[in-house]
Each structure stands twice: as structure tokens, then as C-alpha cells.
Amino acid sequence: MKSESQLPTLKNEAQNPSKVKYVILFLLAGLLYCLLPLSHVKFGDIIITGKDQSPEAVVLEVLRKSPVLDTHLDLPIALREEFGLDFNAFNLTTPKPSPFPFHIDFQRTREGHLGTASFSSFVECPKPGEADTSVRDTLEQLDAVYLLEELYPDYIKIVRSAHELEKLSPKKLGVMLSLEGGHHLGDSLGALRVYARMGVKYITLAHNCDNVFADAAVEGQRTNHGLSDIGKALVQELNRNGVLVDISHTSDETAHQAIDANAGPLFWSHSGAREVFNHPRNVPDDLLHRLRDSPNDGVLQVVIAAADFMGDEPTIADVANHIDHIAEVAGKSHVGIGSDFDGVPTTPEGLDDISKYPSLFVELYKRGWTKNELAGLARGNFIRILRKAEKVAKDLKRMQSPVMDVPYTRHDLLDNRDKH
């Protein structure tokens, strides 16, 4: 044991001015290192200091605390169409050029303050007379997302619930699973239940074609006059399994009927405002009124990257006009971001890829959006309705059995049922 005379004392240290000087320099260097991220941040080509209260500085403060949650990115289909799902052929840690379909990589994820992305699986609509490979192709894309998590464990974490979203490490990109079209189900509610167990958080009722469940907004033939009987059963089973009923891409009639049948929150994964730009993929005001008035809550995620739906040669200002209109009609607590990056060939000017999210938020801040409203737009509004969908599912599973209905197309099952 050391004697009292051997123990270091402040007096003894003070007798060595050289050592004290180095200790002080070391402490100052450490303090400077800690303060540097707060005092010197880059926003595009702009350098932001800690005391800066410019719109850019305010937006970065918001997005540090509430990073963007984008409910629609088409990375799985981009990997399929560009690389044949060969994971040896690309590296998402290497920055890529912006031209379609390379709107996303991990560097731009950080630059854009993207915290969570729903990687949507997409397959083309089945063609009459040809083999329907929708379920196979869907499973391959879901597998691709799980492979991304396996191959990039330091960058990606698949999330399955609102709780996991809120507990997600800021060092990782949270990834949700979703399906873009009812044809992904292969006319099977059983497929829906399997997808739900895999972690799928929303399914779009129809894409650019009618299916056995619902009619589409674009290229649809109004086969069902909205939602079919089996489509209503699908909505019920989506509710029971905690999968959001996505009415983007659907006809107006389908959307109204789906809202009537829906016990959970209203949800559009990637749409715009028809009053701002007249396109069938955008949402008319009568549906926005239903979003505003719904006792089930809801959110419309705005398709910020799809130039075709935003206007003629659109800019960031045009995209902000869509967001502002939806907020004015339905309320700022009912709007979010669902970009469609990697799924569109052209983007609005100034929104080239995911690194540009902050520029859109700056535009909205200049228009009077508060920090709390921007945080809701970025992620809070969606997390709120996801939590409500989970509660609906929990209640329904206590009260209801799985839906056993099958579409009229499933003669393989119906013929066997007729025996009894």
C-alpha cells in the first residue's frame, strides 16, 4: 500500500508546470472535439455554425432528432431489374450517381437524414394467358431485403413495430417491408397472413391494374366497381394482422369503399393532391375530408419524387404546394413523406435523390411550418398511426377468427369446399 507521501496531490502536480500545460491542452482538445459537431455542420454547400438560426440550421436540428421516415422506396425492384438480385454486383456503401434508379446509398442516407425507409416490393401485373409468378417474385424481393440486413448489419435493421422504430439506433437505417399491389397475394388471403408474419407493414390494394380485390386508378377497367366482396374480406384480414390498408394507386371508388370497410387508420403510402395537379394517382379533396374527419385517424404520405404526379416540370416549391394543400384540408398531423425514389425515372427539380430531403423541409419552414409540425411530417405522424393499427390488430385478434373467404378464381379450393 502506498504511503501518504507517495500518493499524487494537486500540489505535487502543480510543481510540474510542463505536465499541467499538457493536461490542460488535452482537456481543451477534447472539449473542442465534442463541440465540433454542434458548431460546424455542412448543409449542401452551406457551412452552419452552432449559433446559426437560419432555416437550414433549424431543419438540421429537427432532422437530427426526427430523421425522415419514408414509406415508399423501390430499392428491391431496382436491384432486381438492374442486377438480377446478384448481391455480388453492387455495394451500397459506395456512393453512386443520381440518375434513376440509383437514388439511394448509405452515404446519401446520412446526407438526407433518412432514418427509416419502407422498401416496397413490386411485380408487374399478371398478363392474361401467361403464368402468374407474382408470389414467387414477391418472395424473392422480400428475401432481398433480408439479405441487405444480413450483408450490411452495421447499416440496416429491419423493424416490425412502432416500438422498434422508436428504439432504433441512430447509427442504422430502419427498414420496413411493404407490397405494392393486391396481385402480390396471388388471390390468397393465406399469402397475406404469411407476408404479415414476415414483417410486411402495408399492402397497396391495387397497382396499375385491377385485381380480384380492388380497382386501380390508372389503367384499371373498373372490374369490381371499387372493392369486391373478397376485397372487403382482405381489408378485414389486413386490420386483424396489423397490416396497413394502403389506398394509393386505387380508384376513388375503391378508396371510399376501403375507408368504409377499414377498422384501422386511413393510409396512403405515396400520393399527391389532385387539387394541386390533376392526375388520377393524386387524392381529391373529398377523400382528404374523410382523412380529416376519420375517427380512426390516418396519414397521407406525399410522393415527393414522382415528377409526373407533381406538375409540369415541377420544382421543390410544387412539391411543397402538394404538402401544404393536404395539410390545409386534412391537417398537418395527417401528412408525411412517401417519396417513390428508385421507382420513378424523373424527379422534381432540386429533389434528385434522398440526400435532398432537407431542402424540402427548408422550403416548408420558410412557409411557416413549426419545428414540431416538421417533426410530425418527417416521422411522428406515421409512427402514431402505425401504433394505432397495432392496437386495432391486437383487439381484433381477441375477438375475431381468421377470415376463411376465398376469391371466385380459386376453383382448387372452392371445388373441395363444395364436397361438404
PDB file of N, CA and C in Angstrom, residues 14-96:
ATOM      1  N   ALA A  14       1.171  20.556  -9.447  1.00  0.00           N
ATOM      2  CA  ALA A  14       1.390  21.960  -9.782  1.00  0.00           C
ATOM      3  C   ALA A  14       2.862  22.308  -9.844  1.00  0.00           C
ATOM      4  N   GLN A  15       3.693  21.486  -9.167  1.00  0.00           N
ATOM      5  CA  GLN A  15       5.125  21.733  -9.193  1.00  0.00           C
ATOM      6  C   GLN A  15       5.742  21.341 -10.529  1.00  0.00           C
ATOM      7  N   ASN A  16       4.965  20.710 -11.401  1.00  0.00           N
ATOM      8  CA  ASN A  16       5.443  20.325 -12.730  1.00  0.00           C
ATOM      9  C   ASN A  16       4.622  21.080 -13.770  1.00  0.00           C
ATOM     10  N   PRO A  17       4.965  22.356 -14.024  1.00  0.00           N
ATOM     11  CA  PRO A  17       4.156  23.181 -14.925  1.00  0.00           C
ATOM     12  C   PRO A  17       4.051  22.596 -16.324  1.00  0.00           C
ATOM     13  N   SER A  18       5.076  21.925 -16.803  1.00  0.00           N
ATOM     14  CA  SER A  18       5.032  21.345 -18.149  1.00  0.00           C
ATOM     15  C   SER A  18       3.931  20.305 -18.262  1.00  0.00           C
ATOM     16  N   LYS A  19       3.826  19.464 -17.216  1.00  0.00           N
ATOM     17  CA  LYS A  19       2.806  18.410 -17.234  1.00  0.00           C
ATOM     18  C   LYS A  19       1.408  19.014 -17.172  1.00  0.00           C
ATOM     19  N   VAL A  20       1.256  20.045 -16.310  1.00  0.00           N
ATOM     20  CA  VAL A  20      -0.047  20.704 -16.188  1.00  0.00           C
ATOM     21  C   VAL A  20      -0.462  21.306 -17.525  1.00  0.00           C
ATOM     22  N   LYS A  21       0.501  21.906 -18.224  1.00  0.00           N
ATOM     23  CA  LYS A  21       0.202  22.522 -19.513  1.00  0.00           C
ATOM     24  C   LYS A  21      -0.347  21.504 -20.494  1.00  0.00           C
ATOM     25  N   TYR A  22       0.261  20.323 -20.540  1.00  0.00           N
ATOM     26  CA  TYR A  22      -0.199  19.293 -21.476  1.00  0.00           C
ATOM     27  C   TYR A  22      -1.575  18.749 -21.089  1.00  0.00           C
ATOM     28  N   VAL A  23      -1.815  18.651 -19.767  1.00  0.00           N
ATOM     29  CA  VAL A  23      -3.135  18.188 -19.317  1.00  0.00           C
ATOM     30  C   VAL A  23      -4.210  19.166 -19.760  1.00  0.00           C
ATOM     31  N   ILE A  24      -3.939  20.461 -19.587  1.00  0.00           N
ATOM     32  CA  ILE A  24      -4.913  21.488 -19.973  1.00  0.00           C
ATOM     33  C   ILE A  24      -5.154  21.456 -21.476  1.00  0.00           C
ATOM     34  N   LEU A  25      -4.079  21.339 -22.248  1.00  0.00           N
ATOM     35  CA  LEU A  25      -4.227  21.272 -23.704  1.00  0.00           C
ATOM     36  C   LEU A  25      -5.049  20.061 -24.126  1.00  0.00           C
ATOM     37  N   PHE A  26      -4.814  18.933 -23.445  1.00  0.00           N
ATOM     38  CA  PHE A  26      -5.559  17.709 -23.747  1.00  0.00           C
ATOM     39  C   PHE A  26      -7.056  17.906 -23.477  1.00  0.00           C
ATOM     40  N   LEU A  27      -7.370  18.527 -22.321  1.00  0.00           N
ATOM     41  CA  LEU A  27      -8.773  18.758 -21.968  1.00  0.00           C
ATOM     42  C   LEU A  27      -9.439  19.714 -22.950  1.00  0.00           C
ATOM     43  N   LEU A  28      -8.720  20.756 -23.361  1.00  0.00           N
ATOM     44  CA  LEU A  28      -9.275  21.698 -24.329  1.00  0.00           C
ATOM     45  C   LEU A  28      -9.530  21.035 -25.675  1.00  0.00           C
ATOM     46  N   ALA A  29      -8.608  20.166 -26.084  1.00  0.00           N
ATOM     47  CA  ALA A  29      -8.782  19.452 -27.350  1.00  0.00           C
ATOM     48  C   ALA A  29     -10.009  18.551 -27.303  1.00  0.00           C
ATOM     49  N   GLY A  30     -10.193  17.874 -26.150  1.00  0.00           N
ATOM     50  CA  GLY A  30     -11.365  17.011 -26.005  1.00  0.00           C
ATOM     51  C   GLY A  30     -12.654  17.795 -26.053  1.00  0.00           C
ATOM     52  N   LEU A  31     -12.657  18.969 -25.388  1.00  0.00           N
ATOM     53  CA  LEU A  31     -13.851  19.813 -25.398  1.00  0.00           C
ATOM     54  C   LEU A  31     -14.159  20.305 -26.804  1.00  0.00           C
ATOM     55  N   LEU A  32     -13.136  20.706 -27.535  1.00  0.00           N
ATOM     56  CA  LEU A  32     -13.317  21.166 -28.906  1.00  0.00           C
ATOM     57  C   LEU A  32     -13.869  20.060 -29.782  1.00  0.00           C
ATOM     58  N   TYR A  33     -13.373  18.843 -29.584  1.00  0.00           N
ATOM     59  CA  TYR A  33     -13.852  17.692 -30.374  1.00  0.00           C
ATOM     60  C   TYR A  33     -15.339  17.452 -30.126  1.00  0.00           C
ATOM     61  N   CYS A  34     -15.757  17.573 -28.853  1.00  0.00           N
ATOM     62  CA  CYS A  34     -17.163  17.329 -28.505  1.00  0.00           C
ATOM     63  C   CYS A  34     -18.072  18.404 -29.087  1.00  0.00           C
ATOM     64  N   LEU A  35     -17.574  19.648 -29.124  1.00  0.00           N
ATOM     65  CA  LEU A  35     -18.402  20.747 -29.596  1.00  0.00           C
ATOM     66  C   LEU A  35     -18.417  20.876 -31.102  1.00  0.00           C
ATOM     67  N   LEU A  36     -17.454  20.283 -31.781  1.00  0.00           N
ATOM     68  CA  LEU A  36     -17.324  20.464 -33.223  1.00  0.00           C
ATOM     69  C   LEU A  36     -18.582  20.094 -33.988  1.00  0.00           C
ATOM     70  N   PRO A  37     -19.224  18.929 -33.710  1.00  0.00           N
ATOM     71  CA  PRO A  37     -20.425  18.596 -34.464  1.00  0.00           C
ATOM     72  C   PRO A  37     -21.535  19.621 -34.278  1.00  0.00           C
ATOM     73  N   LEU A  38     -21.530  20.340 -33.128  1.00  0.00           N
ATOM     74  CA  LEU A  38     -22.580  21.306 -32.874  1.00  0.00           C
ATOM     75  C   LEU A  38     -22.265  22.658 -33.490  1.00  0.00           C
ATOM     76  N   SER A  39     -20.993  22.902 -33.786  1.00  0.00           N
ATOM     77  CA  SER A  39     -20.611  24.234 -34.215  1.00  0.00           C
ATOM     78  C   SER A  39     -20.262  24.310 -35.691  1.00  0.00           C
ATOM     79  N   HIS A  40     -20.228  23.178 -36.357  1.00  0.00           N
ATOM     80  CA  HIS A  40     -19.740  23.188 -37.732  1.00  0.00           C
ATOM     81  C   HIS A  40     -20.387  22.039 -38.495  1.00  0.00           C
ATOM     82  N   VAL A  41     -21.484  22.335 -39.179  1.00  0.00           N
ATOM     83  CA  VAL A  41     -22.231  21.317 -39.915  1.00  0.00           C
ATOM     84  C   VAL A  41     -22.408  21.775 -41.343  1.00  0.00           C
ATOM     85  N   LYS A  42     -22.327  20.832 -42.275  1.00  0.00           N
ATOM     86  CA  LYS A  42     -22.476  21.172 -43.680  1.00  0.00           C
ATOM     87  C   LYS A  42     -23.877  20.833 -44.160  1.00  0.00           C
ATOM     88  N   PHE A  43     -24.547  21.786 -44.806  1.00  0.00           N
ATOM     89  CA  PHE A  43     -25.857  21.599 -45.413  1.00  0.00           C
ATOM     90  C   PHE A  43     -25.685  21.906 -46.894  1.00  0.00           C
ATOM     91  N   GLY A  44     -25.535  20.850 -47.721  1.00  0.00           N
ATOM     92  CA  GLY A  44     -25.190  21.089 -49.115  1.00  0.00           C
ATOM     93  C   GLY A  44     -23.846  21.777 -49.188  1.00  0.00           C
ATOM     94  N   ASP A  45     -23.823  22.962 -49.772  1.00  0.00           N
ATOM     95  CA  ASP A  45     -22.586  23.734 -49.855  1.00  0.00           C
ATOM     96  C   ASP A  45     -22.512  24.811 -48.771  1.00  0.00           C
ATOM     97  N   ILE A  46     -23.467  24.785 -47.825  1.00  0.00           N
ATOM     98  CA  ILE A  46     -23.522  25.813 -46.789  1.00  0.00           C
ATOM     99  C   ILE A  46     -22.901  25.285 -45.503  1.00  0.00           C
ATOM    100  N   ILE A  47     -22.039  26.071 -44.873  1.00  0.00           N
ATOM    101  CA  ILE A  47     -21.465  25.717 -43.578  1.00  0.00           C
ATOM    102  C   ILE A  47     -22.310  26.374 -42.486  1.00  0.00           C
ATOM    103  N   ILE A  48     -22.791  25.544 -41.538  1.00  0.00           N
ATOM    104  CA  ILE A  48     -23.671  26.030 -40.479  1.00  0.00           C
ATOM    105  C   ILE A  48     -22.924  26.005 -39.157  1.00  0.00           C
ATOM    106  N   THR A  49     -22.982  27.097 -38.407  1.00  0.00           N
ATOM    107  CA  THR A  49     -22.350  27.162 -37.094  1.00  0.00           C
ATOM    108  C   THR A  49     -23.380  26.917 -36.006  1.00  0.00           C
ATOM    109  N   GLY A  50     -22.899  26.674 -34.779  1.00  0.00           N
ATOM    110  CA  GLY A  50     -23.782  26.315 -33.677  1.00  0.00           C
ATOM    111  C   GLY A  50     -24.803  27.388 -33.340  1.00  0.00           C
ATOM    112  N   LYS A  51     -24.478  28.675 -33.525  1.00  0.00           N
ATOM    113  CA  LYS A  51     -25.398  29.759 -33.193  1.00  0.00           C
ATOM    114  C   LYS A  51     -26.297  30.134 -34.366  1.00  0.00           C
ATOM    115  N   ASP A  52     -26.143  29.472 -35.481  1.00  0.00           N
ATOM    116  CA  ASP A  52     -26.907  29.794 -36.685  1.00  0.00           C
ATOM    117  C   ASP A  52     -28.382  29.445 -36.490  1.00  0.00           C
ATOM    118  N   GLN A  53     -29.280  30.386 -36.735  1.00  0.00           N
ATOM    119  CA  GLN A  53     -30.720  30.145 -36.679  1.00  0.00           C
ATOM    120  C   GLN A  53     -31.353  30.293 -38.058  1.00  0.00           C
ATOM    121  N   SER A  54     -30.571  30.056 -39.100  1.00  0.00           N
ATOM    122  CA  SER A  54     -31.094  30.090 -40.456  1.00  0.00           C
ATOM    123  C   SER A  54     -32.067  28.934 -40.654  1.00  0.00           C
ATOM    124  N   PRO A  55     -32.917  28.978 -41.684  1.00  0.00           N
ATOM    125  CA  PRO A  55     -33.813  27.848 -41.963  1.00  0.00           C
ATOM    126  C   PRO A  55     -33.069  26.526 -42.092  1.00  0.00           C
ATOM    127  N   GLU A  56     -31.885  26.561 -42.710  1.00  0.00           N
ATOM    128  CA  GLU A  56     -31.103  25.334 -42.859  1.00  0.00           C
ATOM    129  C   GLU A  56     -30.697  24.773 -41.504  1.00  0.00           C
ATOM    130  N   ALA A  57     -30.280  25.648 -40.593  1.00  0.00           N
ATOM    131  CA  ALA A  57     -29.861  25.200 -39.261  1.00  0.00           C
ATOM    132  C   ALA A  57     -31.042  24.643 -38.474  1.00  0.00           C
ATOM    133  N   VAL A  58     -32.187  25.289 -38.571  1.00  0.00           N
ATOM    134  CA  VAL A  58     -33.380  24.819 -37.858  1.00  0.00           C
ATOM    135  C   VAL A  58     -33.796  23.446 -38.369  1.00  0.00           C
ATOM    136  N   VAL A  59     -33.781  23.276 -39.686  1.00  0.00           N
ATOM    137  CA  VAL A  59     -34.180  21.991 -40.278  1.00  0.00           C
ATOM    138  C   VAL A  59     -33.232  20.879 -39.850  1.00  0.00           C
ATOM    139  N   LEU A  60     -31.941  21.149 -39.832  1.00  0.00           N
ATOM    140  CA  LEU A  60     -30.996  20.118 -39.402  1.00  0.00           C
ATOM    141  C   LEU A  60     -31.205  19.754 -37.937  1.00  0.00           C
ATOM    142  N   GLU A  61     -31.555  20.727 -37.126  1.00  0.00           N
ATOM    143  CA  GLU A  61     -31.875  20.445 -35.721  1.00  0.00           C
ATOM    144  C   GLU A  61     -33.084  19.511 -35.631  1.00  0.00           C
ATOM    145  N   VAL A  62     -34.105  19.772 -36.442  1.00  0.00           N
ATOM    146  CA  VAL A  62     -35.310  18.931 -36.447  1.00  0.00           C
ATOM    147  C   VAL A  62     -34.981  17.522 -36.912  1.00  0.00           C
ATOM    148  N   LEU A  63     -34.241  17.415 -38.020  1.00  0.00           N
ATOM    149  CA  LEU A  63     -33.993  16.100 -38.613  1.00  0.00           C
ATOM    150  C   LEU A  63     -32.978  15.279 -37.829  1.00  0.00           C
ATOM    151  N   ARG A  64     -32.136  15.910 -37.023  1.00  0.00           N
ATOM    152  CA  ARG A  64     -31.270  15.138 -36.130  1.00  0.00           C
ATOM    153  C   ARG A  64     -32.116  14.387 -35.103  1.00  0.00           C
ATOM    154  N   LYS A  65     -33.142  15.060 -34.597  1.00  0.00           N
ATOM    155  CA  LYS A  65     -33.997  14.452 -33.575  1.00  0.00           C
ATOM    156  C   LYS A  65     -35.097  13.585 -34.184  1.00  0.00           C
ATOM    157  N   SER A  66     -35.556  13.949 -35.375  1.00  0.00           N
ATOM    158  CA  SER A  66     -36.652  13.229 -36.036  1.00  0.00           C
ATOM    159  C   SER A  66     -36.270  12.952 -37.485  1.00  0.00           C
ATOM    160  N   PRO A  67     -35.349  12.000 -37.714  1.00  0.00           N
ATOM    161  CA  PRO A  67     -34.927  11.711 -39.086  1.00  0.00           C
ATOM    162  C   PRO A  67     -36.093  11.228 -39.934  1.00  0.00           C
ATOM    163  N   VAL A  68     -35.997  11.466 -41.217  1.00  0.00           N
ATOM    164  CA  VAL A  68     -37.101  11.187 -42.142  1.00  0.00           C
ATOM    165  C   VAL A  68     -37.477   9.709 -42.128  1.00  0.00           C
ATOM    166  N   LEU A  69     -38.766   9.451 -42.103  1.00  0.00           N
ATOM    167  CA  LEU A  69     -39.313   8.108 -42.299  1.00  0.00           C
ATOM    168  C   LEU A  69     -40.053   8.135 -43.629  1.00  0.00           C
ATOM    169  N   ASP A  70     -39.495   7.488 -44.632  1.00  0.00           N
ATOM    170  CA  ASP A  70     -40.040   7.482 -45.995  1.00  0.00           C
ATOM    171  C   ASP A  70     -40.745   6.153 -46.228  1.00  0.00           C
ATOM    172  N   THR A  71     -42.053   6.211 -46.493  1.00  0.00           N
ATOM    173  CA  THR A  71     -42.827   4.971 -46.593  1.00  0.00           C
ATOM    174  C   THR A  71     -42.816   4.338 -47.976  1.00  0.00           C
ATOM    175  N   HIS A  72     -42.051   4.902 -48.925  1.00  0.00           N
ATOM    176  CA  HIS A  72     -42.046   4.224 -50.227  1.00  0.00           C
ATOM    177  C   HIS A  72     -40.761   4.474 -51.005  1.00  0.00           C
ATOM    178  N   LEU A  73     -39.854   3.505 -50.932  1.00  0.00           N
ATOM    179  CA  LEU A  73     -38.671   3.476 -51.786  1.00  0.00           C
ATOM    180  C   LEU A  73     -38.636   2.136 -52.510  1.00  0.00           C
ATOM    181  N   ASP A  74     -38.309   2.178 -53.797  1.00  0.00           N
ATOM    182  CA  ASP A  74     -38.395   0.987 -54.648  1.00  0.00           C
ATOM    183  C   ASP A  74     -37.057   0.300 -54.853  1.00  0.00           C
ATOM    184  N   LEU A  75     -36.204   0.306 -53.845  1.00  0.00           N
ATOM    185  CA  LEU A  75     -34.891  -0.322 -53.991  1.00  0.00           C
ATOM    186  C   LEU A  75     -34.967  -1.796 -54.386  1.00  0.00           C
ATOM    187  N   PRO A  76     -35.859  -2.623 -53.820  1.00  0.00           N
ATOM    188  CA  PRO A  76     -35.863  -4.048 -54.202  1.00  0.00           C
ATOM    189  C   PRO A  76     -36.054  -4.282 -55.696  1.00  0.00           C
ATOM    190  N   ILE A  77     -36.985  -3.555 -56.319  1.00  0.00           N
ATOM    191  CA  ILE A  77     -37.203  -3.774 -57.753  1.00  0.00           C
ATOM    192  C   ILE A  77     -36.038  -3.203 -58.562  1.00  0.00           C
ATOM    193  N   ALA A  78     -35.402  -2.125 -58.067  1.00  0.00           N
ATOM    194  CA  ALA A  78     -34.222  -1.598 -58.755  1.00  0.00           C
ATOM    195  C   ALA A  78     -33.100  -2.629 -58.750  1.00  0.00           C
ATOM    196  N   LEU A  79     -32.906  -3.301 -57.619  1.00  0.00           N
ATOM    197  CA  LEU A  79     -31.873  -4.339 -57.540  1.00  0.00           C
ATOM    198  C   LEU A  79     -32.218  -5.519 -58.440  1.00  0.00           C
ATOM    199  N   ARG A  80     -33.492  -5.820 -58.561  1.00  0.00           N
ATOM    200  CA  ARG A  80     -33.912  -6.924 -59.426  1.00  0.00           C
ATOM    201  C   ARG A  80     -33.691  -6.578 -60.898  1.00  0.00           C
ATOM    202  N   GLU A  81     -34.129  -5.391 -61.302  1.00  0.00           N
ATOM    203  CA  GLU A  81     -34.085  -5.035 -62.719  1.00  0.00           C
ATOM    204  C   GLU A  81     -32.688  -4.657 -63.186  1.00  0.00           C
ATOM    205  N   GLU A  82     -31.868  -4.112 -62.298  1.00  0.00           N
ATOM    206  CA  GLU A  82     -30.526  -3.694 -62.701  1.00  0.00           C
ATOM    207  C   GLU A  82     -29.480  -4.791 -62.519  1.00  0.00           C
ATOM    208  N   PHE A  83     -29.635  -5.623 -61.494  1.00  0.00           N
ATOM    209  CA  PHE A  83     -28.592  -6.594 -61.145  1.00  0.00           C
ATOM    210  C   PHE A  83     -29.096  -8.030 -61.081  1.00  0.00           C
ATOM    211  N   GLY A  84     -30.376  -8.260 -61.378  1.00  0.00           N
ATOM    212  CA  GLY A  84     -30.906  -9.615 -61.276  1.00  0.00           C
ATOM    213  C   GLY A  84     -30.782 -10.180 -59.874  1.00  0.00           C
ATOM    214  N   LEU A  85     -30.826  -9.286 -58.867  1.00  0.00           N
ATOM    215  CA  LEU A  85     -30.693  -9.667 -57.453  1.00  0.00           C
ATOM    216  C   LEU A  85     -29.373 -10.390 -57.170  1.00  0.00           C
ATOM    217  N   ASP A  86     -28.330 -10.047 -57.943  1.00  0.00           N
ATOM    218  CA  ASP A  86     -26.988 -10.567 -57.680  1.00  0.00           C
ATOM    219  C   ASP A  86     -26.291  -9.617 -56.713  1.00  0.00           C
ATOM    220  N   PHE A  87     -26.187 -10.019 -55.456  1.00  0.00           N
ATOM    221  CA  PHE A  87     -25.655  -9.127 -54.433  1.00  0.00           C
ATOM    222  C   PHE A  87     -24.141  -8.989 -54.511  1.00  0.00           C
ATOM    223  N   ASN A  88     -23.504  -9.726 -55.392  1.00  0.00           N
ATOM    224  CA  ASN A  88     -22.072  -9.542 -55.626  1.00  0.00           C
ATOM    225  C   ASN A  88     -21.806  -8.442 -56.644  1.00  0.00           C
ATOM    226  N   ALA A  89     -22.866  -7.921 -57.264  1.00  0.00           N
ATOM    227  CA  ALA A  89     -22.697  -6.977 -58.367  1.00  0.00           C
ATOM    228  C   ALA A  89     -22.800  -5.516 -57.937  1.00  0.00           C
ATOM    229  N   PHE A  90     -23.088  -5.255 -56.671  1.00  0.00           N
ATOM    230  CA  PHE A  90     -23.225  -3.864 -56.230  1.00  0.00           C
ATOM    231  C   PHE A  90     -22.780  -3.740 -54.775  1.00  0.00           C
ATOM    232  N   ASN A  91     -22.552  -2.494 -54.371  1.00  0.00           N
ATOM    233  CA  ASN A  91     -22.134  -2.205 -52.997  1.00  0.00           C
ATOM    234  C   ASN A  91     -22.779  -0.893 -52.567  1.00  0.00           C
ATOM    235  N   LEU A  92     -23.712  -0.960 -51.635  1.00  0.00           N
ATOM    236  CA  LEU A  92     -24.440   0.236 -51.219  1.00  0.00           C
ATOM    237  C   LEU A  92     -23.615   1.162 -50.336  1.00  0.00           C
ATOM    238  N   THR A  93     -22.423   0.728 -49.938  1.00  0.00           N
ATOM    239  CA  THR A  93     -21.553   1.624 -49.174  1.00  0.00           C
ATOM    240  C   THR A  93     -20.771   2.549 -50.099  1.00  0.00           C
ATOM    241  N   THR A  94     -20.798   2.268 -51.390  1.00  0.00           N
ATOM    242  CA  THR A  94     -20.097   3.090 -52.377  1.00  0.00           C
ATOM    243  C   THR A  94     -21.064   4.093 -52.983  1.00  0.00           C
ATOM    244  N   PRO A  95     -20.766   5.385 -52.910  1.00  0.00           N
ATOM    245  CA  PRO A  95     -21.665   6.385 -53.492  1.00  0.00           C
ATOM    246  C   PRO A  95     -21.889   6.139 -54.974  1.00  0.00           C
ATOM    247  N   LYS A  96     -23.125   6.348 -55.411  1.00  0.00           N
ATOM    248  CA  LYS A  96     -23.493   6.111 -56.803  1.00  0.00           C
ATOM    249  C   LYS A  96     -24.018   7.402 -57.420  1.00  0.00           C
TER     250      LYS A  96
END
